[in-house]
Amino acid sequence: MTKVVKTESEWRAELDPEQYRVLREKGTEAAFSGEYDHVFEPGTYHCAGCGAELFASDDKYDSGCGWPAFSAPAGAEALAEETDTSYGMVRTEVMCAACGGHLGHVFPDGPHPTGLRYCINSAALKLEES
Ligand SMILES: [Zn+2]
């Protein structure tokens, strides 16, 4: 996989403020506010930072949590994970493996068969409809 490496000022110039806050500053968009929370069009979700393929619409489901939720990534190599202990919680942070952009978190309360819920900020995603 090709790693995407840019300076913070390059990211700041390319991303809109909300994308920058989420992807580069590990921000979280307000629940139920994101562009893709209730979008179920067929297509592929790419990283808003670098364009890497992250999720397929087939794996998107309505978790009711207020953010786009997926049961699996688009490929085994698409995501990177790290333990996040901020806000007094132990969570698993999910990042784009190519550019390191923060996407959201993964929780073990998803649907069959993976049992995973990838809770992802809309601002970190770009849907390419198919
Ligand atoms: Zn990326």
JSON list of C-alpha atoms and ligand atoms in Angstrom, two decimals:
[
{"chain": "A", "resi": 1, "resn": "MET", "atom": "CA", "xyz": [0.00, 0.00, 0.00]},
{"chain": "A", "resi": 2, "resn": "THR", "atom": "CA", "xyz": [1.15, 3.52, -0.80]},
{"chain": "A", "resi": 3, "resn": "LYS", "atom": "CA", "xyz": [1.44, 5.67, 2.29]},
{"chain": "A", "resi": 4, "resn": "VAL", "atom": "CA", "xyz": [0.26, 9.24, 1.97]},
{"chain": "A", "resi": 5, "resn": "VAL", "atom": "CA", "xyz": [2.42, 11.66, 3.91]},
{"chain": "A", "resi": 6, "resn": "LYS", "atom": "CA", "xyz": [1.67, 15.40, 4.00]},
{"chain": "A", "resi": 7, "resn": "THR", "atom": "CA", "xyz": [2.47, 18.22, 6.33]},
{"chain": "A", "resi": 8, "resn": "GLU", "atom": "CA", "xyz": [-0.24, 19.63, 8.55]},
{"chain": "A", "resi": 9, "resn": "SER", "atom": "CA", "xyz": [-0.29, 22.83, 6.48]},
{"chain": "A", "resi": 10, "resn": "GLU", "atom": "CA", "xyz": [-0.82, 20.82, 3.29]},
{"chain": "A", "resi": 11, "resn": "TRP", "atom": "CA", "xyz": [-3.71, 18.96, 4.93]},
{"chain": "A", "resi": 12, "resn": "ARG", "atom": "CA", "xyz": [-5.14, 22.22, 6.18]},
{"chain": "A", "resi": 13, "resn": "ALA", "atom": "CA", "xyz": [-5.09, 23.64, 2.64]},
{"chain": "A", "resi": 14, "resn": "GLU", "atom": "CA", "xyz": [-6.73, 20.58, 1.07]},
{"chain": "A", "resi": 15, "resn": "LEU", "atom": "CA", "xyz": [-9.43, 19.69, 3.57]},
{"chain": "A", "resi": 16, "resn": "ASP", "atom": "CA", "xyz": [-12.41, 21.74, 4.61]},
{"chain": "A", "resi": 17, "resn": "PRO", "atom": "CA", "xyz": [-12.38, 22.78, 8.30]},
{"chain": "A", "resi": 18, "resn": "GLU", "atom": "CA", "xyz": [-14.67, 19.96, 9.48]},
{"chain": "A", "resi": 19, "resn": "GLN", "atom": "CA", "xyz": [-12.70, 17.32, 7.55]},
{"chain": "A", "resi": 20, "resn": "TYR", "atom": "CA", "xyz": [-9.47, 18.69, 9.00]},
{"chain": "A", "resi": 21, "resn": "ARG", "atom": "CA", "xyz": [-10.85, 18.67, 12.54]},
{"chain": "A", "resi": 22, "resn": "VAL", "atom": "CA", "xyz": [-11.97, 15.03, 12.25]},
{"chain": "A", "resi": 23, "resn": "LEU", "atom": "CA", "xyz": [-9.17, 13.51, 10.17]},
{"chain": "A", "resi": 24, "resn": "ARG", "atom": "CA", "xyz": [-6.14, 15.36, 11.52]},
{"chain": "A", "resi": 25, "resn": "GLU", "atom": "CA", "xyz": [-7.27, 16.44, 15.00]},
{"chain": "A", "resi": 26, "resn": "LYS", "atom": "CA", "xyz": [-9.28, 13.31, 15.85]},
{"chain": "A", "resi": 27, "resn": "GLY", "atom": "CA", "xyz": [-12.47, 15.32, 16.18]},
{"chain": "A", "resi": 28, "resn": "THR", "atom": "CA", "xyz": [-15.97, 13.88, 16.25]},
{"chain": "A", "resi": 29, "resn": "GLU", "atom": "CA", "xyz": [-18.85, 15.36, 14.32]},
{"chain": "A", "resi": 30, "resn": "ALA", "atom": "CA", "xyz": [-22.10, 15.91, 16.21]},
{"chain": "A", "resi": 31, "resn": "ALA", "atom": "CA", "xyz": [-24.36, 12.84, 16.33]},
{"chain": "A", "resi": 32, "resn": "PHE", "atom": "CA", "xyz": [-27.06, 12.70, 13.64]},
{"chain": "A", "resi": 33, "resn": "SER", "atom": "CA", "xyz": [-25.44, 15.63, 11.83]},
{"chain": "A", "resi": 34, "resn": "GLY", "atom": "CA", "xyz": [-23.25, 13.87, 9.28]},
{"chain": "A", "resi": 35, "resn": "GLU", "atom": "CA", "xyz": [-23.85, 13.78, 5.56]},
{"chain": "A", "resi": 36, "resn": "TYR", "atom": "CA", "xyz": [-23.85, 9.96, 5.37]},
{"chain": "A", "resi": 37, "resn": "ASP", "atom": "CA", "xyz": [-25.65, 8.99, 8.57]},
{"chain": "A", "resi": 38, "resn": "HIS", "atom": "CA", "xyz": [-28.77, 7.99, 6.69]},
{"chain": "A", "resi": 39, "resn": "VAL", "atom": "CA", "xyz": [-27.39, 7.43, 3.20]},
{"chain": "A", "resi": 40, "resn": "PHE", "atom": "CA", "xyz": [-27.72, 3.89, 1.86]},
{"chain": "A", "resi": 41, "resn": "GLU", "atom": "CA", "xyz": [-26.98, 4.41, -1.83]},
{"chain": "A", "resi": 42, "resn": "PRO", "atom": "CA", "xyz": [-24.86, 1.67, -3.39]},
{"chain": "A", "resi": 43, "resn": "GLY", "atom": "CA", "xyz": [-21.24, 2.62, -3.75]},
{"chain": "A", "resi": 44, "resn": "THR", "atom": "CA", "xyz": [-17.83, 2.76, -2.19]},
{"chain": "A", "resi": 45, "resn": "TYR", "atom": "CA", "xyz": [-16.75, 4.97, 0.68]},
{"chain": "A", "resi": 46, "resn": "HIS", "atom": "CA", "xyz": [-13.33, 6.50, 0.25]},
{"chain": "A", "resi": 47, "resn": "CYS", "atom": "CA", "xyz": [-11.10, 8.39, 2.69]},
{"chain": "A", "resi": 48, "resn": "ALA", "atom": "CA", "xyz": [-11.89, 12.12, 2.44]},
{"chain": "A", "resi": 49, "resn": "GLY", "atom": "CA", "xyz": [-8.21, 12.80, 3.04]},
{"chain": "A", "resi": 50, "resn": "CYS", "atom": "CA", "xyz": [-6.41, 10.58, 0.54]},
{"chain": "A", "resi": 51, "resn": "GLY", "atom": "CA", "xyz": [-9.07, 8.76, -1.48]},
{"chain": "A", "resi": 52, "resn": "ALA", "atom": "CA", "xyz": [-8.22, 5.25, -0.25]},
{"chain": "A", "resi": 53, "resn": "GLU", "atom": "CA", "xyz": [-11.08, 2.76, -0.40]},
{"chain": "A", "resi": 54, "resn": "LEU", "atom": "CA", "xyz": [-12.35, 2.20, 3.14]},
{"chain": "A", "resi": 55, "resn": "PHE", "atom": "CA", "xyz": [-15.86, 0.74, 3.21]},
{"chain": "A", "resi": 56, "resn": "ALA", "atom": "CA", "xyz": [-18.48, -0.72, 0.86]},
{"chain": "A", "resi": 57, "resn": "SER", "atom": "CA", "xyz": [-22.12, 0.33, 1.02]},
{"chain": "A", "resi": 58, "resn": "ASP", "atom": "CA", "xyz": [-23.06, -3.39, 1.38]},
{"chain": "A", "resi": 59, "resn": "ASP", "atom": "CA", "xyz": [-21.52, -3.35, 4.85]},
{"chain": "A", "resi": 60, "resn": "LYS", "atom": "CA", "xyz": [-23.26, -0.14, 5.96]},
{"chain": "A", "resi": 61, "resn": "TYR", "atom": "CA", "xyz": [-26.20, -0.50, 8.29]},
{"chain": "A", "resi": 62, "resn": "ASP", "atom": "CA", "xyz": [-28.40, 1.68, 10.42]},
{"chain": "A", "resi": 63, "resn": "SER", "atom": "CA", "xyz": [-27.12, 1.29, 13.97]},
{"chain": "A", "resi": 64, "resn": "GLY", "atom": "CA", "xyz": [-29.13, 4.24, 15.26]},
{"chain": "A", "resi": 65, "resn": "CYS", "atom": "CA", "xyz": [-26.01, 5.62, 16.91]},
{"chain": "A", "resi": 66, "resn": "GLY", "atom": "CA", "xyz": [-25.99, 8.88, 14.93]},
{"chain": "A", "resi": 67, "resn": "TRP", "atom": "CA", "xyz": [-22.98, 8.18, 12.75]},
{"chain": "A", "resi": 68, "resn": "PRO", "atom": "CA", "xyz": [-22.46, 6.02, 9.70]},
{"chain": "A", "resi": 69, "resn": "ALA", "atom": "CA", "xyz": [-21.92, 2.42, 10.85]},
{"chain": "A", "resi": 70, "resn": "PHE", "atom": "CA", "xyz": [-20.29, -0.41, 8.98]},
{"chain": "A", "resi": 71, "resn": "SER", "atom": "CA", "xyz": [-19.91, -4.08, 9.92]},
{"chain": "A", "resi": 72, "resn": "ALA", "atom": "CA", "xyz": [-16.61, -4.56, 8.05]},
{"chain": "A", "resi": 73, "resn": "PRO", "atom": "CA", "xyz": [-13.93, -2.59, 6.20]},
{"chain": "A", "resi": 74, "resn": "ALA", "atom": "CA", "xyz": [-13.55, -2.76, 2.41]},
{"chain": "A", "resi": 75, "resn": "GLY", "atom": "CA", "xyz": [-10.39, -4.82, 2.76]},
{"chain": "A", "resi": 76, "resn": "ALA", "atom": "CA", "xyz": [-8.13, -6.33, 5.37]},
{"chain": "A", "resi": 77, "resn": "GLU", "atom": "CA", "xyz": [-5.51, -3.64, 4.81]},
{"chain": "A", "resi": 78, "resn": "ALA", "atom": "CA", "xyz": [-7.78, -0.59, 4.59]},
{"chain": "A", "resi": 79, "resn": "LEU", "atom": "CA", "xyz": [-7.77, 0.40, 8.24]},
{"chain": "A", "resi": 80, "resn": "ALA", "atom": "CA", "xyz": [-5.30, 0.83, 11.06]},
{"chain": "A", "resi": 81, "resn": "GLU", "atom": "CA", "xyz": [-6.37, 0.50, 14.69]},
{"chain": "A", "resi": 82, "resn": "GLU", "atom": "CA", "xyz": [-5.02, 1.87, 17.92]},
{"chain": "A", "resi": 83, "resn": "THR", "atom": "CA", "xyz": [-6.14, 1.85, 21.54]},
{"chain": "A", "resi": 84, "resn": "ASP", "atom": "CA", "xyz": [-7.64, 5.20, 22.54]},
{"chain": "A", "resi": 85, "resn": "THR", "atom": "CA", "xyz": [-7.90, 5.96, 26.25]},
{"chain": "A", "resi": 86, "resn": "SER", "atom": "CA", "xyz": [-9.14, 9.56, 25.93]},
{"chain": "A", "resi": 87, "resn": "TYR", "atom": "CA", "xyz": [-12.23, 10.78, 27.82]},
{"chain": "A", "resi": 88, "resn": "GLY", "atom": "CA", "xyz": [-11.78, 8.10, 30.50]},
{"chain": "A", "resi": 89, "resn": "MET", "atom": "CA", "xyz": [-12.85, 5.33, 28.12]},
{"chain": "A", "resi": 90, "resn": "VAL", "atom": "CA", "xyz": [-10.92, 2.51, 26.50]},
{"chain": "A", "resi": 91, "resn": "ARG", "atom": "CA", "xyz": [-11.90, 2.42, 22.87]},
{"chain": "A", "resi": 92, "resn": "THR", "atom": "CA", "xyz": [-10.35, 1.21, 19.64]},
{"chain": "A", "resi": 93, "resn": "GLU", "atom": "CA", "xyz": [-9.60, 4.08, 17.30]},
{"chain": "A", "resi": 94, "resn": "VAL", "atom": "CA", "xyz": [-9.89, 3.42, 13.57]},
{"chain": "A", "resi": 95, "resn": "MET", "atom": "CA", "xyz": [-7.66, 5.24, 11.10]},
{"chain": "A", "resi": 96, "resn": "CYS", "atom": "CA", "xyz": [-7.14, 5.21, 7.35]},
{"chain": "A", "resi": 97, "resn": "ALA", "atom": "CA", "xyz": [-4.15, 2.90, 6.86]},
{"chain": "A", "resi": 98, "resn": "ALA", "atom": "CA", "xyz": [-2.86, 4.97, 3.93]},
{"chain": "A", "resi": 99, "resn": "CYS", "atom": "CA", "xyz": [-2.81, 8.50, 5.38]},
{"chain": "A", "resi": 100, "resn": "GLY", "atom": "CA", "xyz": [-3.31, 7.92, 9.11]},
{"chain": "A", "resi": 101, "resn": "GLY", "atom": "CA", "xyz": [-6.44, 10.08, 9.12]},
{"chain": "A", "resi": 102, "resn": "HIS", "atom": "CA", "xyz": [-8.77, 9.56, 12.09]},
{"chain": "A", "resi": 103, "resn": "LEU", "atom": "CA", "xyz": [-12.06, 7.96, 11.00]},
{"chain": "A", "resi": 104, "resn": "GLY", "atom": "CA", "xyz": [-13.85, 6.94, 14.18]},
{"chain": "A", "resi": 105, "resn": "HIS", "atom": "CA", "xyz": [-13.95, 3.93, 16.50]},
{"chain": "A", "resi": 106, "resn": "VAL", "atom": "CA", "xyz": [-14.83, 0.24, 16.31]},
{"chain": "A", "resi": 107, "resn": "PHE", "atom": "CA", "xyz": [-17.05, -1.39, 18.93]},
{"chain": "A", "resi": 108, "resn": "PRO", "atom": "CA", "xyz": [-17.81, -5.08, 19.57]},
{"chain": "A", "resi": 109, "resn": "ASP", "atom": "CA", "xyz": [-21.59, -4.68, 19.36]},
{"chain": "A", "resi": 110, "resn": "GLY", "atom": "CA", "xyz": [-22.16, -4.96, 15.62]},
{"chain": "A", "resi": 111, "resn": "PRO", "atom": "CA", "xyz": [-24.35, -7.33, 13.62]},
{"chain": "A", "resi": 112, "resn": "HIS", "atom": "CA", "xyz": [-23.70, -10.89, 12.54]},
{"chain": "A", "resi": 113, "resn": "PRO", "atom": "CA", "xyz": [-21.32, -12.22, 11.17]},
{"chain": "A", "resi": 114, "resn": "THR", "atom": "CA", "xyz": [-18.49, -9.89, 12.20]},
{"chain": "A", "resi": 115, "resn": "GLY", "atom": "CA", "xyz": [-20.03, -8.62, 15.44]},
{"chain": "A", "resi": 116, "resn": "LEU", "atom": "CA", "xyz": [-18.27, -5.31, 14.79]},
{"chain": "A", "resi": 117, "resn": "ARG", "atom": "CA", "xyz": [-19.61, -1.78, 14.53]},
{"chain": "A", "resi": 118, "resn": "TYR", "atom": "CA", "xyz": [-17.31, 0.65, 12.79]},
{"chain": "A", "resi": 119, "resn": "CYS", "atom": "CA", "xyz": [-18.70, 4.00, 13.91]},
{"chain": "A", "resi": 120, "resn": "ILE", "atom": "CA", "xyz": [-17.29, 6.48, 11.39]},
{"chain": "A", "resi": 121, "resn": "ASN", "atom": "CA", "xyz": [-17.53, 10.25, 10.95]},
{"chain": "A", "resi": 122, "resn": "SER", "atom": "CA", "xyz": [-19.20, 11.30, 7.69]},
{"chain": "A", "resi": 123, "resn": "ALA", "atom": "CA", "xyz": [-16.63, 14.08, 7.38]},
{"chain": "A", "resi": 124, "resn": "ALA", "atom": "CA", "xyz": [-13.90, 11.44, 7.02]},
{"chain": "A", "resi": 125, "resn": "LEU", "atom": "CA", "xyz": [-15.69, 9.74, 4.12]},
{"chain": "A", "resi": 126, "resn": "LYS", "atom": "CA", "xyz": [-16.48, 10.41, 0.50]},
{"chain": "A", "resi": 127, "resn": "LEU", "atom": "CA", "xyz": [-19.09, 8.22, -1.18]},
{"chain": "A", "resi": 128, "resn": "GLU", "atom": "CA", "xyz": [-18.53, 7.27, -4.78]},
{"chain": "A", "resi": 129, "resn": "GLU", "atom": "CA", "xyz": [-21.91, 6.03, -5.94]},
{"chain": "A", "resi": 130, "resn": "SER", "atom": "CA", "xyz": [-21.97, 3.01, -8.21]},
{"chain": "B", "resi": 1, "resn": "ZN", "atom": "ZN", "xyz": [-6.71, 8.32, 3.98]}
]
